[in-house]
Amino acid sequence: MRQRLAVPHLASSNPPWQQVGPSQVITSQFGNVTGRVTSLAIVPWDASGNTVYLGSTGGGVWRSSNAAASDATTVTWQPLTDDPAAFSGVNITSLSMGALSVQPGTSSTNGVVLAGTGDPNDVLDSYYGAGILRSSDGGTTWSLITQSSDGFSGGITNYSFVGDAFSGFAWSTTNPALVVAAVTNSYDGFINNINNSGTNNVAEAGLYYSTDAGQTWFLSTIEDGSNQIIESSQMTIPSTFPGVPVTAVVWNPMRKMFFAAVQYHGYYQSPDGVTWTRMTNQPGTALTTGNCPANPGTNGSNSCAILRGVLAVQPVTGDMFALTVGTNALGLNNVDEGLWQDVCNAGPNGCANPTVQFGTKIADTPLDDPSGNGTIPQGAYNLALAAVPNGADTLLFAGTQDIFRCSLAAGCAWRNTTNTTTCVSGQVAPAQHAIAFLGPPAGQTLPLLYFGNDGGLWRSTDGVDQTGATCAASDATHYQNLNGGLGSLAEVTGLANSESDTNVLLAGFGVNGSAAMTNSGQSAWPQLLSGEGGLTAIDPANPENWYATLGPYVAIGQCIQGSRCTATDFAPAIGATETSGDQALLYAPYALDPADSANLIVGTCRVWRGPASGGNMWSTANAISPMLDGHAQPSCNGNALIRSLAAGGANVQPGTGAENTGSQVMYAGMAGLLDGGGASVGGHVFSTKTANTASGTTAWMDLALSPVANEQSYNGIFNPYFFDVSSLYVDPHDATGDTVYATIQGFGVPHLYLSTDGGADWINISKNLPDLPLNDVLVDPNDASVVYVASDGGVFVTQNVANCELS
C-alpha cells in the first residue's frame, strides 16, 4: 500500500480563517445587496409571515424569525448550513440552493425542511448540487441525501443527485408525507463532468417522489401515453442519458394534482407523484405533439418550445398559470411562448372544470424585450411566477429582470414595479428568481410578499400597491430591503490586496459589480463599480493604481486614487478598441506583468500586452501571439478562448514598445472543450520564452503535447479530458520563469501539474487531493516548498511540494 502525504485541509471553520466580509455591498441604486437568492419558503404554521427560509447560490440556507417586522432594518437572519455535520466525510458538497420547502401541517419544533442543492438557473456559474439537505427540526440539524432508493439491478444501484440541481418541491395536501422534487441540470456540473467523479450511480434529471416526507426518494415515471415512456426506473436507462430536466413542479390543492414543466417535452400531471402523463391541453399553441414528439427515452426535441416553464397556483380559487420561454426555428432562445390561465372555478367539491384547459391567454407583451424580438430577457436564467389571493381578486407577479404586477379583476394591465434598466424606481435589484407570499397574513388586509434576486432579498407588505405614474418616486416605498441583516452571500470573482496596507482589499462580485474594503472591520463595502464585476488588481509598485472590470468580456477600468477611489474615478483603460474587438470569456483574464507592473497582460483568443493605462497607446502590435488555436479569424470570431495567464522570467527589453517590456516567459491556459476552448486546443497550455520580441505571428509552444512523466493512468497525457486550465502560476522563486503550476477544473482526472523546465515535461502532483475541480494555485512567497490550492471543497496546503509527486 502506497504511503500518502497528509495534506492539511484549511476549512473555513478552522481557526486560521477569519471573515473579512463583505456582509453587504452598498450600492447607490439598490442600497444593500448581498448575493443571488434562488429560493424562498414561508413556514405554513406562522400566519404572521415572520418565519422565512432563504436559499442562496453559494451561501447556503438562512432563516429569519422576524422577517415581517414593521421596521425592515431590524430583520435578522441566521445561517443554518455553513458547516453542517451532514457534509462530514462527503467529498462533494454544495452550499448552492436551488429549491426550499417546508412540510405543511408541521410546527416550529418538528417542521421538515427540504433544501435541494444546485443552482437551476441556466448561467455559467450555476453551481452543481450534492443532493437534498433534510431537517426534521426546523433547520437545526440536517442530513444529506445523495441518491434515490430505487435499488434496481444492472450494476447501478440508485440514481445520484450529485451534480444536478433542484428547481422545486411540491407537497400533497391529501397525503402530508408525499412530496415531489423537480431535478434539472447545473451548467457548472456539466462543464466539469461531475458524473465522471467515480460514483457508480447515474445522475438523472427528472421527477422524484417521496412517501416519507423526504427521507427516501424514487424516480417517477414520465410518459406520453401507453408504451411511450420518457423516463422510468422500470426501464433500462443508458448511463449516458442525463435524464429530462424539470424546471418547475407545483401541487394544486383544489384539483388534488401535481403539475410539472419538463424541458423540451411539455407540461405533465400526476395524482400521486409516481406516474406522470403529458397533459392533453398544453399552455399555448406551440407545444403540440407534432412539435413535441414522444421520443421515448430521450431528453426531448429542440422543436418543442419549452426551454423553461414556470407554474403558479392560486391557492383559494385553484386557478393555475403557466409561463413558458422556448427556442424558435432560428435558434433564438428565451422566446416568449405566452402566459396561460386555467380557470378552476373552485366550489365545495373542487374545480367546476374537471379537466385543465389552459384556455385563457393573458397578454404579457410588457414582459418582453423592448426591442420587439419577442423574447423575455434572460428568461432561462430569471423567471418566476406567483398568483396571490387579494380578497376577491388575484394579483399576478411575474419575475424576469424586473418585477411585473397585474390585477386579474382589473384586466391584468401589467405594471413594471422596479424598472431596473431605466429609472430604477423600485430600488430593487434585477434578475428575479423566487417569490413567496401570504395573501394576506393574519391581522392584515394586504398581501405580504418576499422577492429573491441577484442582489438578495426584498419584501412588500402591501402587495406592491403602486398607484403613481410610471417611474413615480413613490414606487420605492412599496418595497423594503431586507439585506442589512443577511450577508454574506456575495460570489467573489476576483480579489486583490494592497502590498502597502493589509487592510485594503479590492474584489469583484459578479453581477453586483466591484467593491473595496479600505479599513479593518469594515463589514459593508461600498460599491465602486456596477455592471459585471470580474478580476481585480492593485499595482504592487504603485498601490494607488487600481484595476477592475467595467463589464463583461474585455472591459478593464483604472483608478489612480488608491483607497480614495470612487465609482467616478475609474476610467476605461483597456477594452474592445485596444484588443481589436476580440471575443473573450465573460471575465477576460488579465494580470499586471510581474516584471513591469506598468504593463497589463490580457487574454482573448490570443495574448496581448500593453500599457496598463490603455488608450491610444495600444494597437494591433500589442498582440504578442497569434490566435492560439491556429485559425486566423477577425476578432477571435469562433476561436478557442484563453482562461488563464501567467508570466515570469527576466525583463529583457530589446525594443521600445510596451509589448516588448516585462516578463520574457509567458503562459496561456485555454478554456475547456465544453467551455469555449474549441475542439482542437480545449484545455491546452501555450507558452513563449521570447515575449520580449513576440508579435502577432510568433508561434507559441503547445505544452499539452509534453509528457506527464509520472502519470500512467492516462498514458502520460496532460489534462486528458480537456477541462478548463483554471489557473497558471509561475513560481517567483525561480528567476528563469520555468517553474510553473497548472490547475485543472474538472472531475476524474489529475488536478494539479508542475513543470520545472518551462512545460517541456509535466509532473502530476495531485497525490492525495480529493477528486474535486481546482480553481487556483499559489506558492508561498517566503517558502517555495509551501503551496496552496483552492478547490470546490475548500483550500488545501502542502508544506513540502516535493513529496506530492505521484509514484
Short mmCIF file of N, CA, C and O in Angstrom, two decimals, residues 344-429:
data_model
loop_
_atom_site.label_atom_id
_atom_site.label_comp_id
_atom_site.label_asym_id
_atom_site.label_seq_id
_atom_site.Cartn_x
_atom_site.Cartn_y
_atom_site.Cartn_z
N CYS A 344 -60.30 27.32 -12.74
CA CYS A 344 -60.79 26.19 -11.96
C CYS A 344 -62.26 26.36 -11.57
O CYS A 344 -63.01 25.39 -11.54
N ASN A 345 -62.64 27.62 -11.24
CA ASN A 345 -64.00 27.88 -10.71
C ASN A 345 -64.26 26.99 -9.50
O ASN A 345 -65.23 26.22 -9.45
N ALA A 346 -63.39 27.09 -8.51
CA ALA A 346 -63.47 26.22 -7.35
C ALA A 346 -64.77 26.39 -6.59
O ALA A 346 -65.25 27.51 -6.38
N GLY A 347 -65.34 25.28 -6.18
CA GLY A 347 -66.53 25.25 -5.35
C GLY A 347 -66.35 24.26 -4.23
O GLY A 347 -65.24 23.77 -3.99
N PRO A 348 -67.42 23.92 -3.51
CA PRO A 348 -67.31 22.99 -2.37
C PRO A 348 -66.74 21.63 -2.77
O PRO A 348 -66.14 20.94 -1.94
N ASN A 349 -66.94 21.23 -4.01
CA ASN A 349 -66.48 19.92 -4.47
C ASN A 349 -65.25 20.00 -5.37
O ASN A 349 -64.98 19.09 -6.15
N GLY A 350 -64.55 21.11 -5.25
CA GLY A 350 -63.35 21.26 -6.07
C GLY A 350 -63.61 22.10 -7.31
O GLY A 350 -64.54 22.92 -7.35
N CYS A 351 -62.81 21.87 -8.35
CA CYS A 351 -62.92 22.68 -9.57
C CYS A 351 -64.17 22.31 -10.35
O CYS A 351 -64.50 21.12 -10.53
N ALA A 352 -64.87 23.34 -10.84
CA ALA A 352 -66.05 23.12 -11.67
C ALA A 352 -65.66 22.51 -13.01
O ALA A 352 -66.43 21.74 -13.60
N ASN A 353 -64.46 22.85 -13.50
CA ASN A 353 -63.97 22.28 -14.75
C ASN A 353 -63.05 21.11 -14.41
O ASN A 353 -61.94 21.31 -13.90
N PRO A 354 -63.48 19.88 -14.65
CA PRO A 354 -62.69 18.73 -14.20
C PRO A 354 -61.35 18.57 -14.92
O PRO A 354 -60.43 17.95 -14.39
N THR A 355 -61.24 19.10 -16.12
CA THR A 355 -60.01 18.95 -16.90
C THR A 355 -59.31 20.30 -17.04
O THR A 355 -59.95 21.31 -17.29
N VAL A 356 -58.02 20.28 -16.85
CA VAL A 356 -57.24 21.50 -17.03
C VAL A 356 -57.31 21.92 -18.49
O VAL A 356 -57.03 21.12 -19.39
N GLN A 357 -57.65 23.19 -18.72
CA GLN A 357 -57.85 23.67 -20.08
C GLN A 357 -56.72 24.57 -20.57
O GLN A 357 -56.36 24.54 -21.74
N PHE A 358 -56.17 25.41 -19.67
CA PHE A 358 -55.26 26.47 -20.10
C PHE A 358 -55.85 27.20 -21.32
O PHE A 358 -55.18 27.41 -22.33
N GLY A 359 -57.13 27.54 -21.18
CA GLY A 359 -57.84 28.12 -22.32
C GLY A 359 -57.82 29.62 -22.39
O GLY A 359 -58.31 30.20 -23.37
N THR A 360 -57.26 30.29 -21.37
CA THR A 360 -57.25 31.76 -21.36
C THR A 360 -55.83 32.25 -21.49
O THR A 360 -54.97 31.95 -20.65
N LYS A 361 -55.58 33.02 -22.54
CA LYS A 361 -54.26 33.62 -22.72
C LYS A 361 -54.27 35.02 -22.13
O LYS A 361 -55.16 35.82 -22.42
N ILE A 362 -53.29 35.29 -21.29
CA ILE A 362 -53.15 36.60 -20.67
C ILE A 362 -52.04 37.34 -21.40
O ILE A 362 -50.90 36.86 -21.48
N ALA A 363 -52.37 38.47 -21.96
CA ALA A 363 -51.38 39.24 -22.71
C ALA A 363 -50.20 39.59 -21.81
O ALA A 363 -50.39 40.10 -20.70
N ASP A 364 -49.00 39.31 -22.26
CA ASP A 364 -47.82 39.56 -21.44
C ASP A 364 -46.72 40.29 -22.19
O ASP A 364 -45.54 40.21 -21.81
N THR A 365 -47.07 41.03 -23.22
CA THR A 365 -46.07 41.76 -24.00
C THR A 365 -45.20 42.67 -23.16
O THR A 365 -44.00 42.81 -23.45
N PRO A 366 -45.72 43.31 -22.10
CA PRO A 366 -44.84 44.16 -21.28
C PRO A 366 -43.65 43.42 -20.69
O PRO A 366 -42.66 44.05 -20.30
N LEU A 367 -43.73 42.09 -20.59
CA LEU A 367 -42.61 41.32 -20.05
C LEU A 367 -41.48 41.16 -21.07
O LEU A 367 -40.36 40.79 -20.70
N ASP A 368 -41.78 41.43 -22.34
CA ASP A 368 -40.84 41.13 -23.41
C ASP A 368 -39.78 42.21 -23.57
O ASP A 368 -39.92 43.35 -23.11
N ASP A 369 -38.73 41.82 -24.29
CA ASP A 369 -37.64 42.75 -24.58
C ASP A 369 -38.19 43.96 -25.35
O ASP A 369 -38.94 43.79 -26.31
N PRO A 370 -37.82 45.18 -24.95
CA PRO A 370 -38.33 46.37 -25.64
C PRO A 370 -37.96 46.43 -27.12
O PRO A 370 -38.58 47.18 -27.89
N SER A 371 -36.97 45.66 -27.54
CA SER A 371 -36.57 45.68 -28.95
C SER A 371 -37.63 45.09 -29.86
O SER A 371 -37.58 45.28 -31.07
N GLY A 372 -38.57 44.35 -29.28
CA GLY A 372 -39.63 43.76 -30.08
C GLY A 372 -39.30 42.42 -30.68
O GLY A 372 -40.00 41.95 -31.58
N ASN A 373 -38.25 41.75 -30.19
CA ASN A 373 -37.87 40.45 -30.76
C ASN A 373 -38.66 39.29 -30.17
O ASN A 373 -38.42 38.14 -30.51
N GLY A 374 -39.60 39.60 -29.25
CA GLY A 374 -40.47 38.55 -28.72
C GLY A 374 -39.85 37.66 -27.68
O GLY A 374 -40.37 36.57 -27.41
N THR A 375 -38.76 38.09 -27.07
CA THR A 375 -38.12 37.29 -26.03
C THR A 375 -38.33 37.93 -24.66
O THR A 375 -38.54 39.13 -24.55
N ILE A 376 -38.27 37.09 -23.63
CA ILE A 376 -38.21 37.58 -22.26
C ILE A 376 -36.74 37.62 -21.88
O ILE A 376 -36.08 36.57 -21.85
N PRO A 377 -36.18 38.80 -21.62
CA PRO A 377 -34.73 38.90 -21.38
C PRO A 377 -34.26 37.93 -20.29
O PRO A 377 -34.80 37.89 -19.19
N GLN A 378 -33.30 37.11 -20.67
CA GLN A 378 -32.67 36.15 -19.77
C GLN A 378 -33.69 35.19 -19.14
O GLN A 378 -33.55 34.75 -18.01
N GLY A 379 -34.74 34.85 -19.91
CA GLY A 379 -35.82 34.04 -19.36
C GLY A 379 -35.39 32.67 -18.86
O GLY A 379 -36.00 32.13 -17.95
N ALA A 380 -34.35 32.11 -19.43
CA ALA A 380 -33.86 30.81 -18.95
C ALA A 380 -33.10 30.95 -17.65
O ALA A 380 -32.84 29.95 -16.98
N TYR A 381 -32.76 32.18 -17.29
CA TYR A 381 -31.99 32.44 -16.08
C TYR A 381 -32.87 33.02 -14.97
O TYR A 381 -32.78 32.60 -13.81
N ASN A 382 -33.68 34.03 -15.30
CA ASN A 382 -34.52 34.65 -14.28
C ASN A 382 -35.98 34.60 -14.71
O ASN A 382 -36.42 35.31 -15.60
N LEU A 383 -36.74 33.72 -14.07
CA LEU A 383 -38.15 33.55 -14.40
C LEU A 383 -38.88 33.02 -13.18
O LEU A 383 -38.53 31.95 -12.66
N ALA A 384 -39.84 33.77 -12.71
CA ALA A 384 -40.62 33.37 -11.54
C ALA A 384 -42.05 33.85 -11.73
O ALA A 384 -42.31 34.83 -12.43
N LEU A 385 -43.00 33.16 -11.08
CA LEU A 385 -44.41 33.47 -11.24
C LEU A 385 -45.14 33.18 -9.93
O LEU A 385 -44.85 32.19 -9.26
N ALA A 386 -46.07 34.06 -9.57
CA ALA A 386 -46.87 33.86 -8.37
C ALA A 386 -48.28 34.38 -8.60
O ALA A 386 -48.48 35.40 -9.27
N ALA A 387 -49.28 33.65 -8.07
CA ALA A 387 -50.69 34.05 -8.13
C ALA A 387 -51.16 34.26 -6.70
O ALA A 387 -51.33 33.30 -5.94
N VAL A 388 -51.39 35.50 -6.33
CA VAL A 388 -51.59 35.89 -4.93
C VAL A 388 -53.04 36.26 -4.68
O VAL A 388 -53.57 37.16 -5.34
N PRO A 389 -53.73 35.60 -3.73
CA PRO A 389 -55.09 36.00 -3.38
C PRO A 389 -55.11 37.39 -2.75
O PRO A 389 -54.26 37.72 -1.92
N ASN A 390 -56.07 38.20 -3.16
CA ASN A 390 -56.22 39.55 -2.62
C ASN A 390 -57.71 39.87 -2.54
O ASN A 390 -58.26 40.53 -3.43
N GLY A 391 -58.37 39.34 -1.51
CA GLY A 391 -59.83 39.46 -1.44
C GLY A 391 -60.46 38.65 -2.55
O GLY A 391 -60.16 37.46 -2.72
N ALA A 392 -61.34 39.28 -3.32
CA ALA A 392 -61.97 38.60 -4.45
C ALA A 392 -61.11 38.64 -5.70
O ALA A 392 -61.49 38.11 -6.74
N ASP A 393 -59.96 39.24 -5.59
CA ASP A 393 -59.08 39.43 -6.74
C ASP A 393 -57.90 38.47 -6.67
O ASP A 393 -57.62 37.85 -5.64
N THR A 394 -57.20 38.32 -7.80
CA THR A 394 -55.93 37.62 -7.86
C THR A 394 -54.89 38.57 -8.43
O THR A 394 -55.10 39.16 -9.50
N LEU A 395 -53.79 38.72 -7.71
CA LEU A 395 -52.67 39.51 -8.21
C LEU A 395 -51.63 38.57 -8.81
O LEU A 395 -51.22 37.60 -8.16
N LEU A 396 -51.25 38.83 -10.04
CA LEU A 396 -50.19 38.06 -10.68
C LEU A 396 -48.88 38.83 -10.59
O LEU A 396 -48.84 40.04 -10.85
N PHE A 397 -47.84 38.12 -10.20
CA PHE A 397 -46.49 38.69 -10.19
C PHE A 397 -45.61 37.83 -11.09
O PHE A 397 -45.54 36.60 -10.93
N ALA A 398 -44.97 38.48 -12.05
CA ALA A 398 -44.03 37.80 -12.94
C ALA A 398 -42.65 38.39 -12.68
O ALA A 398 -42.45 39.61 -12.80
N GLY A 399 -41.70 37.54 -12.33
CA GLY A 399 -40.34 37.99 -12.10
C GLY A 399 -39.46 37.64 -13.29
O GLY A 399 -39.28 36.46 -13.60
N THR A 400 -38.96 38.65 -13.95
CA THR A 400 -37.99 38.47 -15.03
C THR A 400 -36.75 39.26 -14.61
O THR A 400 -36.28 39.09 -13.51
N GLN A 401 -36.24 40.14 -15.46
CA GLN A 401 -35.25 41.09 -14.98
C GLN A 401 -35.89 41.99 -13.92
O GLN A 401 -35.28 42.35 -12.92
N ASP A 402 -37.14 42.35 -14.16
CA ASP A 402 -37.91 43.20 -13.26
C ASP A 402 -39.03 42.42 -12.62
O ASP A 402 -39.26 41.24 -12.94
N ILE A 403 -39.76 43.09 -11.73
CA ILE A 403 -40.95 42.51 -11.12
C ILE A 403 -42.17 43.20 -11.73
O ILE A 403 -42.33 44.41 -11.61
N PHE A 404 -43.01 42.41 -12.39
CA PHE A 404 -44.22 42.92 -13.01
C PHE A 404 -45.43 42.48 -12.19
O PHE A 404 -45.46 41.37 -11.66
N ARG A 405 -46.45 43.33 -12.14
CA ARG A 405 -47.64 43.06 -11.34
C ARG A 405 -48.89 43.41 -12.15
O ARG A 405 -48.91 44.41 -12.87
N CYS A 406 -49.92 42.58 -12.00
CA CYS A 406 -51.21 42.93 -12.58
C CYS A 406 -52.32 42.39 -11.70
O CYS A 406 -52.13 41.44 -10.93
N SER A 407 -53.49 42.99 -11.82
CA SER A 407 -54.70 42.55 -11.13
C SER A 407 -55.64 41.91 -12.14
O SER A 407 -55.98 42.54 -13.16
N LEU A 408 -56.04 40.65 -11.89
CA LEU A 408 -56.96 40.00 -12.82
C LEU A 408 -58.30 40.71 -12.85
O LEU A 408 -58.92 40.83 -13.92
N ALA A 409 -58.75 41.20 -11.69
CA ALA A 409 -60.04 41.88 -11.64
C ALA A 409 -60.03 43.16 -12.47
O ALA A 409 -61.07 43.60 -12.97
N ALA A 410 -58.85 43.74 -12.63
CA ALA A 410 -58.73 44.98 -13.41
C ALA A 410 -58.26 44.71 -14.83
O ALA A 410 -57.79 45.63 -15.52
N GLY A 411 -58.35 43.46 -15.28
CA GLY A 411 -58.00 43.15 -16.67
C GLY A 411 -56.54 42.86 -16.91
O GLY A 411 -56.10 42.78 -18.06
N CYS A 412 -55.79 42.69 -15.85
CA CYS A 412 -54.36 42.35 -15.94
C CYS A 412 -53.57 43.33 -16.81
O CYS A 412 -52.95 42.97 -17.80
N ALA A 413 -53.64 44.61 -16.41
CA ALA A 413 -52.80 45.63 -17.04
C ALA A 413 -51.46 45.63 -16.31
O ALA A 413 -51.37 46.07 -15.16
N TRP A 414 -50.43 45.11 -16.95
CA TRP A 414 -49.14 44.91 -16.28
C TRP A 414 -48.46 46.24 -15.94
O TRP A 414 -48.49 47.19 -16.71
N ARG A 415 -47.85 46.26 -14.77
CA ARG A 415 -47.04 47.41 -14.36
C ARG A 415 -45.64 46.90 -14.00
O ARG A 415 -45.50 45.96 -13.22
N ASN A 416 -44.63 47.53 -14.59
CA ASN A 416 -43.26 47.25 -14.19
C ASN A 416 -43.03 48.02 -12.89
O ASN A 416 -43.00 49.24 -12.87
N THR A 417 -42.83 47.28 -11.80
CA THR A 417 -42.75 47.92 -10.49
C THR A 417 -41.33 48.26 -10.08
O THR A 417 -41.14 48.91 -9.04
N THR A 418 -40.33 47.82 -10.86
CA THR A 418 -38.94 48.03 -10.45
C THR A 418 -38.11 48.81 -11.47
O THR A 418 -37.24 49.59 -11.08
N ASN A 419 -38.31 48.59 -12.77
CA ASN A 419 -37.68 49.40 -13.82
C ASN A 419 -36.15 49.47 -13.68
O ASN A 419 -35.55 50.54 -13.72
N THR A 420 -35.51 48.30 -13.55
CA THR A 420 -34.07 48.29 -13.25
C THR A 420 -33.20 48.78 -14.41
O THR A 420 -32.07 49.21 -14.18
N THR A 421 -33.70 48.72 -15.63
CA THR A 421 -32.87 49.15 -16.77
C THR A 421 -33.14 50.59 -17.18
O THR A 421 -32.48 51.10 -18.08
N THR A 422 -34.11 51.23 -16.51
CA THR A 422 -34.42 52.62 -16.87
C THR A 422 -34.29 53.53 -15.65
O THR A 422 -33.20 54.01 -15.35
N CYS A 423 -35.39 53.74 -14.94
CA CYS A 423 -35.38 54.72 -13.85
C CYS A 423 -35.09 54.13 -12.48
O CYS A 423 -34.95 54.87 -11.50
N VAL A 424 -35.04 52.80 -12.34
CA VAL A 424 -34.75 52.12 -11.08
C VAL A 424 -35.70 52.61 -9.97
O VAL A 424 -35.29 52.83 -8.83
N SER A 425 -36.98 52.79 -10.32
CA SER A 425 -37.90 53.42 -9.39
C SER A 425 -38.19 52.58 -8.15
O SER A 425 -38.44 53.12 -7.07
N GLY A 426 -38.15 51.26 -8.28
CA GLY A 426 -38.46 50.41 -7.14
C GLY A 426 -37.28 50.20 -6.21
O GLY A 426 -37.44 49.71 -5.09
N GLN A 427 -36.07 50.56 -6.66
CA GLN A 427 -34.84 50.37 -5.90
C GLN A 427 -34.67 48.90 -5.48
O GLN A 427 -34.22 48.59 -4.38
N VAL A 428 -35.05 48.00 -6.38
CA VAL A 428 -34.94 46.56 -6.18
C VAL A 428 -33.96 46.02 -7.23
O VAL A 428 -34.05 46.37 -8.41
N ALA A 429 -33.03 45.16 -6.82
CA ALA A 429 -32.03 44.63 -7.73
C ALA A 429 -32.67 43.77 -8.82
O ALA A 429 -33.77 43.22 -8.64
#
